[in-house]
Amino acid sequence: MEPESPLPFEVILLGTGAAFPPVGRENTSLALSWAGGIWLIDCGASPHRRLRAAGLDPADLRGITITHAHPDHLYGLPSLLHCLLSTPRSAPLPVLAPPVTLGKARTLMDLFTLRDRPEVPLELVEVPPAPEMTGGDPFLEVDGLRLWFEPVEHGPEAIGMRAEAGGRVIACSGDSAPCSGIDRLARGAHLLVHEATFLESDRERGTGGHSTAGDAGSAARRAGVETLVLVHFLEATISDPAAVRREAGEVFDGAIVVGEDLG
């Protein structure tokens, strides 16, 4: 019998909406799936339900990254932990976040008495918002998944993430204006998930620590990635998905995916 091939390393979009999400989309959050399990990036909406809707088993969760302290990236954490009580685990569940974000996560967990439950032991890990962390050893390695982080431009202590498993690299900008941190995270990646909250036509009104689809395309071009996945849309931005794709494609000639929830 032929041995089974290892599971592919892929990203599943649990949500693709901005803080005020369009109808039919949840707040942006991602699941990385690989042979060792699932890693969750951000906790909006109902993470446990979204994982199941994507065909993933929440019991396979190996860790969580929360990129910054804004509510749409954090408010679903108590719901997730509450649901995980139904599938007790012995191994600690790492929760990684910048210091201020981790402090707010602690407050939320304590409010619902979820931080010290024996059914779901937690390992709370501060990610220092220090630049150029991708130049050396990974910040963390879990079951074959290697993780690096960089500060990005979205208020204090926001971070993006680079992940590698089985020789494949996926980078995630988190919420951010264009910055060198994203360039370092995405350099040579197979896939870059980048926010595209606005279009270039919105720039005069201000983008406030966010990126346009054109910014995302420029980041993908600079980093030399193979595929760009656009997420974090406002209703007005995604009302014309072809315009979003076209704007990114004006500066990036690789594959472009306009993200859809559970895609």
Tab-separated table of C-alpha atoms in Angstrom:
chain	number	residue	atom	x	y	z
A	1	MET	CA	0.000	0.000	0.000
A	2	GLU	CA	1.316	3.452	-0.911
A	3	PRO	CA	1.969	5.663	2.128
A	4	GLU	CA	-0.451	8.552	2.510
A	5	SER	CA	0.942	11.876	1.337
A	6	PRO	CA	1.212	14.571	4.010
A	7	LEU	CA	-1.663	17.010	4.312
A	8	PRO	CA	-1.064	20.231	2.386
A	9	PHE	CA	-0.227	23.422	4.232
A	10	GLU	CA	-3.053	25.793	3.389
A	11	VAL	CA	-4.985	28.787	4.634
A	12	ILE	CA	-8.761	28.761	5.136
A	13	LEU	CA	-10.519	32.122	5.297
A	14	LEU	CA	-12.943	31.926	8.206
A	15	GLY	CA	-13.935	35.558	7.640
A	16	THR	CA	-12.967	38.338	5.217
A	17	GLY	CA	-14.806	41.418	6.500
A	18	ALA	CA	-13.388	44.544	8.120
A	19	ALA	CA	-14.325	45.750	11.630
A	20	PHE	CA	-17.716	46.776	10.209
A	21	PRO	CA	-18.167	43.732	7.972
A	22	PRO	CA	-20.300	43.551	4.841
A	23	VAL	CA	-23.549	41.594	5.027
A	24	GLY	CA	-22.708	37.944	4.451
A	25	ARG	CA	-19.122	38.204	5.694
A	26	GLU	CA	-17.664	37.776	9.170
A	27	ASN	CA	-14.710	39.687	10.601
A	28	THR	CA	-11.381	38.623	9.119
A	29	SER	CA	-9.822	35.548	10.695
A	30	LEU	CA	-7.733	32.745	9.215
A	31	ALA	CA	-7.060	29.089	9.923
A	32	LEU	CA	-3.762	27.535	8.892
A	33	SER	CA	-4.152	23.797	8.352
A	34	TRP	CA	-1.197	21.407	8.122
A	35	ALA	CA	-0.343	17.833	9.002
A	36	GLY	CA	0.181	18.792	12.651
A	37	GLY	CA	-3.185	20.466	13.182
A	38	ILE	CA	-4.761	23.920	12.934
A	39	TRP	CA	-3.425	27.342	13.891
A	40	LEU	CA	-5.938	30.172	14.248
A	41	ILE	CA	-5.111	33.782	13.390
A	42	ASP	CA	-7.478	36.213	15.135
A	43	CYS	CA	-10.745	35.493	16.918
A	44	GLY	CA	-13.711	37.419	15.583
A	45	ALA	CA	-17.305	36.205	15.233
A	46	SER	CA	-17.781	32.610	16.493
A	47	PRO	CA	-14.471	30.838	15.859
A	48	HIS	CA	-15.600	27.370	16.936
A	49	ARG	CA	-18.597	27.447	14.605
A	50	ARG	CA	-16.554	28.915	11.747
A	51	LEU	CA	-13.944	26.172	12.068
A	52	ARG	CA	-16.662	23.519	11.894
A	53	ALA	CA	-18.333	25.256	8.955
A	54	ALA	CA	-14.983	25.075	7.136
A	55	GLY	CA	-14.824	21.319	7.719
A	56	LEU	CA	-12.137	21.619	10.403
A	57	ASP	CA	-12.177	19.916	13.804
A	58	PRO	CA	-11.668	22.474	16.613
A	59	ALA	CA	-10.119	19.685	18.689
A	60	ASP	CA	-7.157	19.832	16.270
A	61	LEU	CA	-6.395	23.425	17.273
A	62	ARG	CA	-2.689	23.773	18.144
A	63	GLY	CA	-2.527	27.487	18.867
A	64	ILE	CA	-3.890	30.991	18.371
A	65	THR	CA	-2.331	34.264	17.273
A	66	ILE	CA	-4.138	37.521	17.998
A	67	THR	CA	-2.563	40.234	15.877
A	68	HIS	CA	-3.767	43.292	17.802
A	69	ALA	CA	-6.210	44.506	20.412
A	70	HIS	CA	-9.100	45.811	18.283
A	71	PRO	CA	-12.418	44.120	19.146
A	72	ASP	CA	-13.002	42.451	15.761
A	73	HIS	CA	-9.783	40.450	16.214
A	74	LEU	CA	-10.313	39.506	19.845
A	75	TYR	CA	-13.942	39.394	20.931
A	76	GLY	CA	-14.569	35.790	19.865
A	77	LEU	CA	-11.875	34.346	22.145
A	78	PRO	CA	-14.129	33.692	25.174
A	79	SER	CA	-16.681	31.984	22.925
A	80	LEU	CA	-13.980	29.763	21.425
A	81	LEU	CA	-12.593	28.716	24.807
A	82	HIS	CA	-16.078	28.089	26.172
A	83	CYS	CA	-16.861	25.761	23.251
A	84	LEU	CA	-13.517	23.963	23.584
A	85	LEU	CA	-14.504	22.880	27.102
A	86	SER	CA	-16.599	20.181	25.424
A	87	THR	CA	-13.439	18.529	24.053
A	88	PRO	CA	-10.960	18.537	26.954
A	89	ARG	CA	-7.264	18.509	26.131
A	90	SER	CA	-4.110	17.779	28.109
A	91	ALA	CA	-1.602	19.731	26.001
A	92	PRO	CA	-1.539	23.488	26.683
A	93	LEU	CA	-3.089	25.689	24.000
A	94	PRO	CA	-0.665	28.540	23.157
A	95	VAL	CA	-2.227	32.001	22.779
A	96	LEU	CA	0.273	34.404	21.194
A	97	ALA	CA	-0.215	38.179	21.098
A	98	PRO	CA	1.601	41.476	21.701
A	99	PRO	CA	1.725	42.497	25.383
A	100	VAL	CA	-1.209	44.950	25.451
A	101	THR	CA	-3.358	42.599	23.385
A	102	LEU	CA	-2.521	39.658	25.643
A	103	GLY	CA	-3.484	41.785	28.651
A	104	LYS	CA	-6.910	42.446	27.169
A	105	ALA	CA	-7.269	38.763	26.331
A	106	ARG	CA	-6.545	37.918	29.977
A	107	THR	CA	-9.229	40.370	31.086
A	108	LEU	CA	-11.799	38.793	28.770
A	109	MET	CA	-10.906	35.274	29.870
A	110	ASP	CA	-11.048	36.234	33.542
A	111	LEU	CA	-14.416	37.937	33.054
A	112	PHE	CA	-15.873	34.595	31.985
A	113	THR	CA	-13.661	32.477	34.325
A	114	LEU	CA	-12.042	30.709	31.377
A	115	ARG	CA	-8.329	31.301	31.963
A	116	ASP	CA	-7.658	28.523	34.478
A	117	ARG	CA	-10.020	25.801	33.359
A	118	PRO	CA	-8.313	22.377	33.502
A	119	GLU	CA	-10.250	21.199	30.440
A	120	VAL	CA	-8.368	23.714	28.260
A	121	PRO	CA	-4.983	24.572	29.773
A	122	LEU	CA	-3.587	27.751	28.253
A	123	GLU	CA	-0.057	28.987	27.585
A	124	LEU	CA	-0.114	32.778	27.211
A	125	VAL	CA	2.892	33.982	25.208
A	126	GLU	CA	3.853	37.616	24.665
A	127	VAL	CA	5.129	38.443	21.172
A	128	PRO	CA	7.473	41.425	21.517
A	129	PRO	CA	6.803	44.030	18.811
A	130	ALA	CA	10.465	43.996	17.773
A	131	PRO	CA	11.517	44.526	14.131
A	132	GLU	CA	13.425	42.144	11.873
A	133	MET	CA	12.456	38.975	13.722
A	134	THR	CA	12.240	37.041	10.446
A	135	GLY	CA	15.995	37.160	9.919
A	136	GLY	CA	16.752	34.262	12.240
A	137	ASP	CA	15.262	31.305	14.069
A	138	PRO	CA	11.477	31.052	14.320
A	139	PHE	CA	9.780	32.593	17.327
A	140	LEU	CA	7.924	29.323	17.893
A	141	GLU	CA	7.788	25.838	16.367
A	142	VAL	CA	4.815	23.540	16.969
A	143	ASP	CA	4.436	20.097	15.376
A	144	GLY	CA	6.360	21.111	12.257
A	145	LEU	CA	4.851	24.603	11.963
A	146	ARG	CA	7.413	27.421	12.233
A	147	LEU	CA	6.232	30.946	13.095
A	148	TRP	CA	7.822	34.376	12.773
A	149	PHE	CA	6.345	37.785	13.624
A	150	GLU	CA	6.970	41.412	12.705
A	151	PRO	CA	5.442	44.704	13.887
A	152	VAL	CA	3.156	46.310	11.314
A	153	GLU	CA	1.656	49.788	10.920
A	154	HIS	CA	-1.719	49.657	12.654
A	155	GLY	CA	-1.384	51.456	15.946
A	156	PRO	CA	0.824	50.270	18.781
A	157	GLU	CA	1.869	46.625	18.944
A	158	ALA	CA	0.072	45.261	15.882
A	159	ILE	CA	1.846	42.286	14.315
A	160	GLY	CA	1.826	40.249	11.114
A	161	MET	CA	2.896	36.624	10.838
A	162	ARG	CA	4.938	34.309	8.616
A	163	ALA	CA	4.392	30.551	8.831
A	164	GLU	CA	6.281	27.659	7.238
A	165	ALA	CA	5.372	23.973	7.132
A	166	GLY	CA	6.609	21.295	4.786
A	167	GLY	CA	8.669	23.782	2.813
A	168	ARG	CA	5.663	26.004	2.029
A	169	VAL	CA	5.444	29.595	3.350
A	170	ILE	CA	2.296	31.593	4.082
A	171	ALA	CA	2.461	35.217	5.245
A	172	CYS	CA	-0.314	37.333	6.757
A	173	SER	CA	-0.217	41.125	6.968
A	174	GLY	CA	-2.800	41.496	9.713
A	175	ASP	CA	-4.339	44.973	9.707
A	176	SER	CA	-1.710	47.400	8.433
A	177	ALA	CA	-0.740	50.271	6.227
A	178	PRO	CA	2.164	49.465	3.862
A	179	CYS	CA	5.345	48.867	5.868
A	180	SER	CA	8.709	47.135	5.890
A	181	GLY	CA	7.447	44.548	8.390
A	182	ILE	CA	5.053	43.114	5.807
A	183	ASP	CA	7.825	43.110	3.206
A	184	ARG	CA	10.046	41.042	5.507
A	185	LEU	CA	7.270	38.623	6.447
A	186	ALA	CA	6.239	38.032	2.830
A	187	ARG	CA	9.662	37.817	1.184
A	188	GLY	CA	9.629	34.781	-1.111
A	189	ALA	CA	6.376	33.421	0.333
A	190	HIS	CA	4.209	31.101	-1.686
A	191	LEU	CA	1.084	32.901	-0.505
A	192	LEU	CA	0.445	36.313	1.056
A	193	VAL	CA	-2.861	37.101	2.769
A	194	HIS	CA	-3.034	40.907	2.769
A	195	GLU	CA	-5.720	43.285	3.894
A	196	ALA	CA	-7.408	45.476	1.259
A	197	THR	CA	-9.780	47.604	3.284
A	198	PHE	CA	-9.890	50.393	0.698
A	199	LEU	CA	-9.437	51.191	-2.973
A	200	GLU	CA	-7.054	53.862	-4.248
A	201	SER	CA	-10.027	56.159	-4.841
A	202	ASP	CA	-10.503	56.279	-1.048
A	203	ARG	CA	-6.990	57.510	-0.323
A	204	GLU	CA	-7.819	61.222	-0.203
A	205	ARG	CA	-10.276	60.538	2.622
A	206	GLY	CA	-7.538	58.676	4.521
A	207	THR	CA	-6.894	54.995	5.051
A	208	GLY	CA	-6.108	55.181	8.784
A	209	GLY	CA	-3.566	52.390	9.286
A	210	HIS	CA	-5.011	50.212	6.538
A	211	SER	CA	-4.090	49.322	2.964
A	212	THR	CA	-5.699	49.597	-0.441
A	213	ALA	CA	-5.888	46.749	-2.936
A	214	GLY	CA	-3.133	48.563	-4.821
A	215	ASP	CA	-0.975	48.626	-1.671
A	216	ALA	CA	-1.480	44.875	-1.300
A	217	GLY	CA	-0.475	44.301	-4.912
A	218	SER	CA	2.664	46.394	-4.432
A	219	ALA	CA	3.624	44.415	-1.316
A	220	ALA	CA	3.144	41.131	-3.192
A	221	ARG	CA	5.311	42.383	-6.066
A	222	ARG	CA	8.114	43.587	-3.788
A	223	ALA	CA	8.143	40.298	-1.873
A	224	GLY	CA	8.040	38.118	-4.989
A	225	VAL	CA	5.141	35.993	-3.763
A	226	GLU	CA	3.305	33.509	-5.979
A	227	THR	CA	-0.270	34.166	-4.867
A	228	LEU	CA	-1.932	37.190	-3.247
A	229	VAL	CA	-5.149	36.718	-1.267
A	230	LEU	CA	-7.084	39.899	-0.456
A	231	VAL	CA	-9.191	40.192	2.721
A	232	HIS	CA	-10.616	42.667	5.292
A	233	PHE	CA	-13.211	44.365	3.101
A	234	LEU	CA	-15.668	47.146	3.753
A	235	GLU	CA	-19.091	46.933	2.106
A	236	ALA	CA	-18.195	49.725	-0.313
A	237	THR	CA	-14.870	48.116	-1.236
A	238	ILE	CA	-16.205	44.666	-2.050
A	239	SER	CA	-19.354	45.896	-3.823
A	240	ASP	CA	-17.286	45.493	-7.014
A	241	PRO	CA	-14.903	42.527	-6.550
A	242	ALA	CA	-13.625	42.928	-10.115
A	243	ALA	CA	-12.389	46.427	-9.259
A	244	VAL	CA	-10.531	45.079	-6.220
A	245	ARG	CA	-8.813	42.415	-8.322
A	246	ARG	CA	-8.078	44.857	-11.136
A	247	GLU	CA	-6.448	47.391	-8.817
A	248	ALA	CA	-4.119	44.788	-7.266
A	249	GLY	CA	-3.389	43.374	-10.726
A	250	GLU	CA	-2.203	46.723	-12.027
A	251	VAL	CA	0.954	46.329	-9.936
A	252	PHE	CA	1.202	42.543	-9.346
A	253	ASP	CA	1.226	39.996	-12.157
A	254	GLY	CA	0.997	36.853	-10.019
A	255	ALA	CA	-2.151	34.973	-9.048
A	256	ILE	CA	-4.738	37.109	-7.206
A	257	VAL	CA	-7.639	35.788	-5.116
A	258	VAL	CA	-10.382	38.098	-3.848
A	259	GLY	CA	-11.146	36.310	-0.601
A	260	GLU	CA	-14.512	34.804	0.238
A	261	ASP	CA	-15.598	33.557	3.647
A	262	LEU	CA	-14.860	29.849	4.121
A	263	GLY	CA	-12.786	29.897	0.950
